[in-house]
Amino acid sequence: MRRFPTIYSTLMRENSKAFLYGMGMNDEDIAKPQIAVAHTGGGMSPCNMNLGTQAVHAAEGVRQAGGYPHETPVVSVSDGLTMAHPGMRFSLISRELIADSVEATMRAHCWDGMIAIGACDKNLPGLMMGLVRVNAPGMFLHGGATLPGRVRGRDVSALDAFETIGRMIAGDADRAELEDYQRHAIPGPGACAGQFTANTMGMVSEALGLSPVGVSMVPATDPLRESLMHDAARAVVAAIDGDGPLPRDLVTRMAIENACAIVAATGGSTNAVLHIPAIAHEAGIDFGIEDAEKVFQRTPLIGNLSPGGKYLAAHLHAIGGTPVILKELIAGGYVDGRALTITGQTLGEAVANAAPPDGEIVRNNATPIAPTGGVVVLTGNLCPKGALLKVAGLPSVTFRGPARVFDGEEAAQTAVETRAYNEGDVLVVRGEGPKGAPGMKEMLGITALLYGQGMGAKTALLTDGRFSGASRGMCIGYASPEAAVGGPIALVEDGDIIAIDARPHVASITLEVDAATLARRAKARGEPALPRHGGLLEKYAASVQGAERGAVTHSGAVDTSGDID
């Protein structure tokens, strides 16, 4: 059903046409399907640098297909430029700003459909959330990753630059080596090259059916992207007066479980377990961390992808991209090929011609890297509502040691920078959850330092904040409930023993302190008092829910039926 005529459908509304004519439109243009081209392009990071160019290609495709495009840029926050300082509080918040912006432009202007293009970490889920929320004909496309950097004879990514800082502190690298990585780790436009959050969510978009398959791993600078944008434009324009599937037709429980399977099979970012429930929430589906865990436990790890593995997005693209993995998972019964995609095909039909696994970048189901997925949900008296650990690449999945407690990231970062901790410690960083930070800061800086110092598997790190998709080591995040709402992590004291067991089917995290002692600590602590922030941080803290349900900020399943006549 056309939405746009609503804005001029009565005499009182016809003044809208004055503004349309003022944009250079004529009557023939106004009668066409009006397509929003929403993107997060701009000069704030390599991830976003060429999204505006890709949006131009999409707009050209809309015109060629008989529609009229409207560029609608939305805000983006760069995780890379906000790492290890207070600006990181705005990263996860930007996901909500993006989704809200999509809702605002689509519902206010009654655009008939939308093409959404994003590449930095929170761009992807934010745009997908907005697309599902408004439930108009539309399509999402990951803008693609940067090519691998080349340093000292090997392919590298931004992660190598982070970890070199840790090696400098340990005395294993010098300033010249760090500058070599800084200057060459990111050779140009595109999202980070590994299976970090952006590329993980790109794969998720394909598994959900919101994106055509095969798009996400195409490098950001590949000339093929122009034709991909044209193809997307034609499909969205055709869908306006057709009977193709709408976003909520695609985002079903089956599709959501498929999305979790692709995360598990590739050792993808733990941030996906924040974002997939949030996308489900937009469709009115209750899906939490415990639901994701069931999929993780039954899905094998078959993608040898960085940071837990060796290869980057460009390497996967060279052997056929995401469809290679999806087809293999469908063959093994780990992904349901009956799920519908944006093209009207089933997922099984869409990947039917994909190449087989090459055996190195992608294994087959019979010879997985590990029998269960690369992400584990831990529960226990310390995290009753769950916490997440990426086990891909870990030499051991058990750990037990004394707690070293820090109230906030800054104190922990200082301790790690100065090596004021001991091998065997469990570093506990609290007060960084959705409400506590607020904004749930991401701690790649700390994990990269630990790994660079050779301590990534010799210490453990637990937080109610987040970790980057690039983080590796025994780093456990998203501890729920968070400290700010009285979660048990608030009661941990220096020296308390914490036991971590991430083995399949017994995954747990235990604070070895008796219940009576914890009750006394809770009584002494009293009710948590959150500071006044003002502005965006204050609004977010007042509305955000727990990480175990995606850190969402509204009741979900928005009813847009009253938006059009």
PDB file of C-alpha atoms in Angstrom, residues 317-485:
ATOM      1  CA  HIS A 317      34.368 -13.118   0.266  1.00  0.00           C
ATOM      2  CA  ALA A 318      36.983 -14.732  -1.977  1.00  0.00           C
ATOM      3  CA  ILE A 319      35.488 -18.209  -1.357  1.00  0.00           C
ATOM      4  CA  GLY A 320      31.846 -17.161  -1.700  1.00  0.00           C
ATOM      5  CA  GLY A 321      30.925 -15.128   1.388  1.00  0.00           C
ATOM      6  CA  THR A 322      28.153 -15.740   3.907  1.00  0.00           C
ATOM      7  CA  PRO A 323      26.166 -18.087   1.588  1.00  0.00           C
ATOM      8  CA  VAL A 324      28.929 -20.716   1.932  1.00  0.00           C
ATOM      9  CA  ILE A 325      28.344 -20.835   5.685  1.00  0.00           C
ATOM     10  CA  LEU A 326      24.559 -20.632   5.485  1.00  0.00           C
ATOM     11  CA  LYS A 327      24.336 -23.449   2.942  1.00  0.00           C
ATOM     12  CA  GLU A 328      26.526 -25.706   5.084  1.00  0.00           C
ATOM     13  CA  LEU A 329      24.524 -24.937   8.215  1.00  0.00           C
ATOM     14  CA  ILE A 330      21.270 -25.664   6.372  1.00  0.00           C
ATOM     15  CA  ALA A 331      22.684 -28.990   5.192  1.00  0.00           C
ATOM     16  CA  GLY A 332      23.476 -29.925   8.784  1.00  0.00           C
ATOM     17  CA  GLY A 333      20.083 -28.884  10.123  1.00  0.00           C
ATOM     18  CA  TYR A 334      21.514 -25.994  12.165  1.00  0.00           C
ATOM     19  CA  VAL A 335      19.793 -23.291  10.103  1.00  0.00           C
ATOM     20  CA  ASP A 336      16.213 -23.655   8.856  1.00  0.00           C
ATOM     21  CA  GLY A 337      16.244 -23.085   5.104  1.00  0.00           C
ATOM     22  CA  ARG A 338      12.469 -22.580   5.010  1.00  0.00           C
ATOM     23  CA  ALA A 339      12.805 -19.058   6.411  1.00  0.00           C
ATOM     24  CA  LEU A 340      11.698 -16.336   4.003  1.00  0.00           C
ATOM     25  CA  THR A 341      14.038 -13.672   2.603  1.00  0.00           C
ATOM     26  CA  ILE A 342      13.464 -10.160   1.285  1.00  0.00           C
ATOM     27  CA  THR A 343      13.552 -11.411  -2.316  1.00  0.00           C
ATOM     28  CA  GLY A 344      10.612 -13.748  -1.709  1.00  0.00           C
ATOM     29  CA  GLN A 345      12.853 -16.806  -1.917  1.00  0.00           C
ATOM     30  CA  THR A 346      13.406 -19.069   1.032  1.00  0.00           C
ATOM     31  CA  LEU A 347      16.853 -18.923   2.593  1.00  0.00           C
ATOM     32  CA  GLY A 348      17.548 -22.399   1.247  1.00  0.00           C
ATOM     33  CA  GLU A 349      16.656 -21.322  -2.281  1.00  0.00           C
ATOM     34  CA  ALA A 350      18.739 -18.151  -1.975  1.00  0.00           C
ATOM     35  CA  VAL A 351      21.941 -20.049  -1.112  1.00  0.00           C
ATOM     36  CA  ALA A 352      21.317 -23.132  -3.251  1.00  0.00           C
ATOM     37  CA  ASN A 353      24.146 -22.305  -5.666  1.00  0.00           C
ATOM     38  CA  ALA A 354      26.696 -21.344  -3.003  1.00  0.00           C
ATOM     39  CA  ALA A 355      30.134 -22.944  -3.128  1.00  0.00           C
ATOM     40  CA  PRO A 356      31.035 -25.689  -0.645  1.00  0.00           C
ATOM     41  CA  PRO A 357      33.340 -24.952   2.322  1.00  0.00           C
ATOM     42  CA  ASP A 358      36.995 -24.670   1.363  1.00  0.00           C
ATOM     43  CA  GLY A 359      38.124 -26.581   4.460  1.00  0.00           C
ATOM     44  CA  GLU A 360      40.388 -23.808   5.749  1.00  0.00           C
ATOM     45  CA  ILE A 361      38.410 -20.570   6.056  1.00  0.00           C
ATOM     46  CA  VAL A 362      35.155 -22.488   6.449  1.00  0.00           C
ATOM     47  CA  ARG A 363      35.049 -26.096   7.643  1.00  0.00           C
ATOM     48  CA  ASN A 364      32.282 -28.557   6.859  1.00  0.00           C
ATOM     49  CA  ASN A 365      29.899 -29.822   9.511  1.00  0.00           C
ATOM     50  CA  ALA A 366      31.735 -33.149   9.796  1.00  0.00           C
ATOM     51  CA  THR A 367      35.047 -31.504  10.777  1.00  0.00           C
ATOM     52  CA  PRO A 368      34.145 -28.416  12.852  1.00  0.00           C
ATOM     53  CA  ILE A 369      36.665 -26.334  14.730  1.00  0.00           C
ATOM     54  CA  ALA A 370      34.548 -27.027  17.822  1.00  0.00           C
ATOM     55  CA  PRO A 371      31.334 -29.035  18.285  1.00  0.00           C
ATOM     56  CA  THR A 372      29.436 -26.088  19.782  1.00  0.00           C
ATOM     57  CA  GLY A 373      29.370 -22.424  18.897  1.00  0.00           C
ATOM     58  CA  GLY A 374      32.028 -19.849  19.586  1.00  0.00           C
ATOM     59  CA  VAL A 375      29.891 -17.912  22.118  1.00  0.00           C
ATOM     60  CA  VAL A 376      28.760 -19.281  25.510  1.00  0.00           C
ATOM     61  CA  VAL A 377      26.146 -17.995  27.980  1.00  0.00           C
ATOM     62  CA  LEU A 378      27.231 -18.331  31.613  1.00  0.00           C
ATOM     63  CA  THR A 379      24.729 -18.307  34.486  1.00  0.00           C
ATOM     64  CA  GLY A 380      25.064 -18.746  38.233  1.00  0.00           C
ATOM     65  CA  ASN A 381      24.787 -16.853  41.505  1.00  0.00           C
ATOM     66  CA  LEU A 382      27.066 -14.085  40.182  1.00  0.00           C
ATOM     67  CA  CYS A 383      25.087 -13.557  36.952  1.00  0.00           C
ATOM     68  CA  PRO A 384      21.575 -14.976  37.512  1.00  0.00           C
ATOM     69  CA  LYS A 385      20.293 -13.547  34.220  1.00  0.00           C
ATOM     70  CA  GLY A 386      23.400 -14.501  32.279  1.00  0.00           C
ATOM     71  CA  ALA A 387      26.726 -13.259  30.971  1.00  0.00           C
ATOM     72  CA  LEU A 388      28.554 -13.882  27.689  1.00  0.00           C
ATOM     73  CA  LEU A 389      31.966 -15.302  26.847  1.00  0.00           C
ATOM     74  CA  LYS A 390      33.446 -15.768  23.390  1.00  0.00           C
ATOM     75  CA  VAL A 391      35.282 -19.103  23.625  1.00  0.00           C
ATOM     76  CA  ALA A 392      36.492 -19.251  20.015  1.00  0.00           C
ATOM     77  CA  GLY A 393      40.271 -19.439  20.165  1.00  0.00           C
ATOM     78  CA  LEU A 394      40.522 -19.858  23.955  1.00  0.00           C
ATOM     79  CA  PRO A 395      43.143 -22.433  25.056  1.00  0.00           C
ATOM     80  CA  SER A 396      41.070 -23.258  28.167  1.00  0.00           C
ATOM     81  CA  VAL A 397      37.420 -22.645  28.968  1.00  0.00           C
ATOM     82  CA  THR A 398      37.699 -22.912  32.757  1.00  0.00           C
ATOM     83  CA  PHE A 399      39.172 -20.420  35.218  1.00  0.00           C
ATOM     84  CA  ARG A 400      39.175 -19.890  38.969  1.00  0.00           C
ATOM     85  CA  GLY A 401      40.795 -17.030  40.838  1.00  0.00           C
ATOM     86  CA  PRO A 402      40.524 -14.129  43.294  1.00  0.00           C
ATOM     87  CA  ALA A 403      38.534 -11.048  42.382  1.00  0.00           C
ATOM     88  CA  ARG A 404      40.182  -7.687  41.848  1.00  0.00           C
ATOM     89  CA  VAL A 405      37.310  -5.211  41.876  1.00  0.00           C
ATOM     90  CA  PHE A 406      37.137  -1.888  40.007  1.00  0.00           C
ATOM     91  CA  ASP A 407      34.261   0.579  40.039  1.00  0.00           C
ATOM     92  CA  GLY A 408      34.411   1.777  36.466  1.00  0.00           C
ATOM     93  CA  GLU A 409      36.535   1.217  33.385  1.00  0.00           C
ATOM     94  CA  GLU A 410      39.046   3.980  34.064  1.00  0.00           C
ATOM     95  CA  ALA A 411      40.347   2.446  37.301  1.00  0.00           C
ATOM     96  CA  ALA A 412      40.693  -0.959  35.668  1.00  0.00           C
ATOM     97  CA  GLN A 413      42.433   0.477  32.636  1.00  0.00           C
ATOM     98  CA  THR A 414      44.980   2.253  34.819  1.00  0.00           C
ATOM     99  CA  ALA A 415      45.709  -0.969  36.699  1.00  0.00           C
ATOM    100  CA  VAL A 416      46.230  -2.880  33.465  1.00  0.00           C
ATOM    101  CA  GLU A 417      48.381  -0.139  31.903  1.00  0.00           C
ATOM    102  CA  THR A 418      50.648  -0.161  34.963  1.00  0.00           C
ATOM    103  CA  ARG A 419      50.472  -3.953  35.308  1.00  0.00           C
ATOM    104  CA  ALA A 420      49.109  -3.541  38.837  1.00  0.00           C
ATOM    105  CA  TYR A 421      47.421  -6.933  38.785  1.00  0.00           C
ATOM    106  CA  ASN A 422      48.520 -10.541  39.102  1.00  0.00           C
ATOM    107  CA  GLU A 423      48.371 -13.574  36.890  1.00  0.00           C
ATOM    108  CA  GLY A 424      45.343 -15.599  37.967  1.00  0.00           C
ATOM    109  CA  ASP A 425      43.246 -12.567  38.962  1.00  0.00           C
ATOM    110  CA  VAL A 426      39.624 -12.137  37.907  1.00  0.00           C
ATOM    111  CA  LEU A 427      39.366  -8.424  37.118  1.00  0.00           C
ATOM    112  CA  VAL A 428      35.827  -7.276  37.919  1.00  0.00           C
ATOM    113  CA  VAL A 429      34.763  -4.001  36.258  1.00  0.00           C
ATOM    114  CA  ARG A 430      31.326  -2.898  37.401  1.00  0.00           C
ATOM    115  CA  GLY A 431      29.100   0.129  37.067  1.00  0.00           C
ATOM    116  CA  GLU A 432      29.374  -0.002  33.269  1.00  0.00           C
ATOM    117  CA  GLY A 433      25.981  -1.542  32.425  1.00  0.00           C
ATOM    118  CA  PRO A 434      23.191   0.055  30.390  1.00  0.00           C
ATOM    119  CA  LYS A 435      21.975   2.183  33.317  1.00  0.00           C
ATOM    120  CA  GLY A 436      25.192   2.388  35.294  1.00  0.00           C
ATOM    121  CA  ALA A 437      27.570   3.834  32.702  1.00  0.00           C
ATOM    122  CA  PRO A 438      25.052   4.799  31.300  1.00  0.00           C
ATOM    123  CA  GLY A 439      25.403   3.399  27.809  1.00  0.00           C
ATOM    124  CA  MET A 440      27.281   0.139  28.502  1.00  0.00           C
ATOM    125  CA  LYS A 441      30.825   0.980  27.504  1.00  0.00           C
ATOM    126  CA  GLU A 442      32.851  -1.391  25.345  1.00  0.00           C
ATOM    127  CA  MET A 443      36.246  -2.447  26.693  1.00  0.00           C
ATOM    128  CA  LEU A 444      38.416  -3.481  23.793  1.00  0.00           C
ATOM    129  CA  GLY A 445      41.144  -1.232  25.168  1.00  0.00           C
ATOM    130  CA  ILE A 446      41.520  -3.334  28.322  1.00  0.00           C
ATOM    131  CA  THR A 447      41.225  -6.716  26.612  1.00  0.00           C
ATOM    132  CA  ALA A 448      43.699  -5.707  23.915  1.00  0.00           C
ATOM    133  CA  LEU A 449      46.184  -4.562  26.551  1.00  0.00           C
ATOM    134  CA  LEU A 450      45.831  -7.835  28.454  1.00  0.00           C
ATOM    135  CA  TYR A 451      46.243  -9.872  25.294  1.00  0.00           C
ATOM    136  CA  GLY A 452      49.190  -7.797  24.147  1.00  0.00           C
ATOM    137  CA  GLN A 453      50.815  -8.306  27.554  1.00  0.00           C
ATOM    138  CA  GLY A 454      50.431 -12.068  27.096  1.00  0.00           C
ATOM    139  CA  MET A 455      47.826 -12.232  29.875  1.00  0.00           C
ATOM    140  CA  GLY A 456      44.664 -12.743  27.826  1.00  0.00           C
ATOM    141  CA  ALA A 457      44.267 -16.355  28.955  1.00  0.00           C
ATOM    142  CA  LYS A 458      46.128 -15.973  32.270  1.00  0.00           C
ATOM    143  CA  THR A 459      43.622 -13.582  33.778  1.00  0.00           C
ATOM    144  CA  ALA A 460      39.861 -13.285  33.475  1.00  0.00           C
ATOM    145  CA  LEU A 461      37.837 -10.106  33.041  1.00  0.00           C
ATOM    146  CA  LEU A 462      34.205  -9.812  34.124  1.00  0.00           C
ATOM    147  CA  THR A 463      32.031  -6.743  33.559  1.00  0.00           C
ATOM    148  CA  ASP A 464      28.435  -5.592  33.372  1.00  0.00           C
ATOM    149  CA  GLY A 465      29.616  -3.550  30.400  1.00  0.00           C
ATOM    150  CA  ARG A 466      30.350  -4.815  26.887  1.00  0.00           C
ATOM    151  CA  PHE A 467      33.245  -6.095  24.877  1.00  0.00           C
ATOM    152  CA  SER A 468      34.143  -5.323  21.309  1.00  0.00           C
ATOM    153  CA  GLY A 469      33.630  -7.949  18.666  1.00  0.00           C
ATOM    154  CA  ALA A 470      37.415  -7.734  18.348  1.00  0.00           C
ATOM    155  CA  SER A 471      37.995  -8.681  21.989  1.00  0.00           C
ATOM    156  CA  ARG A 472      39.543 -12.031  22.786  1.00  0.00           C
ATOM    157  CA  GLY A 473      40.734 -13.819  25.891  1.00  0.00           C
ATOM    158  CA  MET A 474      38.823 -14.869  29.022  1.00  0.00           C
ATOM    159  CA  CYS A 475      36.598 -11.781  28.896  1.00  0.00           C
ATOM    160  CA  ILE A 476      33.038 -12.119  30.193  1.00  0.00           C
ATOM    161  CA  GLY A 477      30.615  -9.281  29.591  1.00  0.00           C
ATOM    162  CA  TYR A 478      26.956  -8.278  29.819  1.00  0.00           C
ATOM    163  CA  ALA A 479      26.766  -9.569  33.426  1.00  0.00           C
ATOM    164  CA  SER A 480      23.098  -9.380  34.311  1.00  0.00           C
ATOM    165  CA  PRO A 481      21.592  -7.937  36.375  1.00  0.00           C
ATOM    166  CA  GLU A 482      24.036  -5.033  36.321  1.00  0.00           C
ATOM    167  CA  ALA A 483      25.495  -3.421  39.440  1.00  0.00           C
ATOM    168  CA  ALA A 484      23.400  -0.261  39.066  1.00  0.00           C
ATOM    169  CA  VAL A 485      20.159  -2.189  39.653  1.00  0.00           C
TER     170      VAL A 485
END
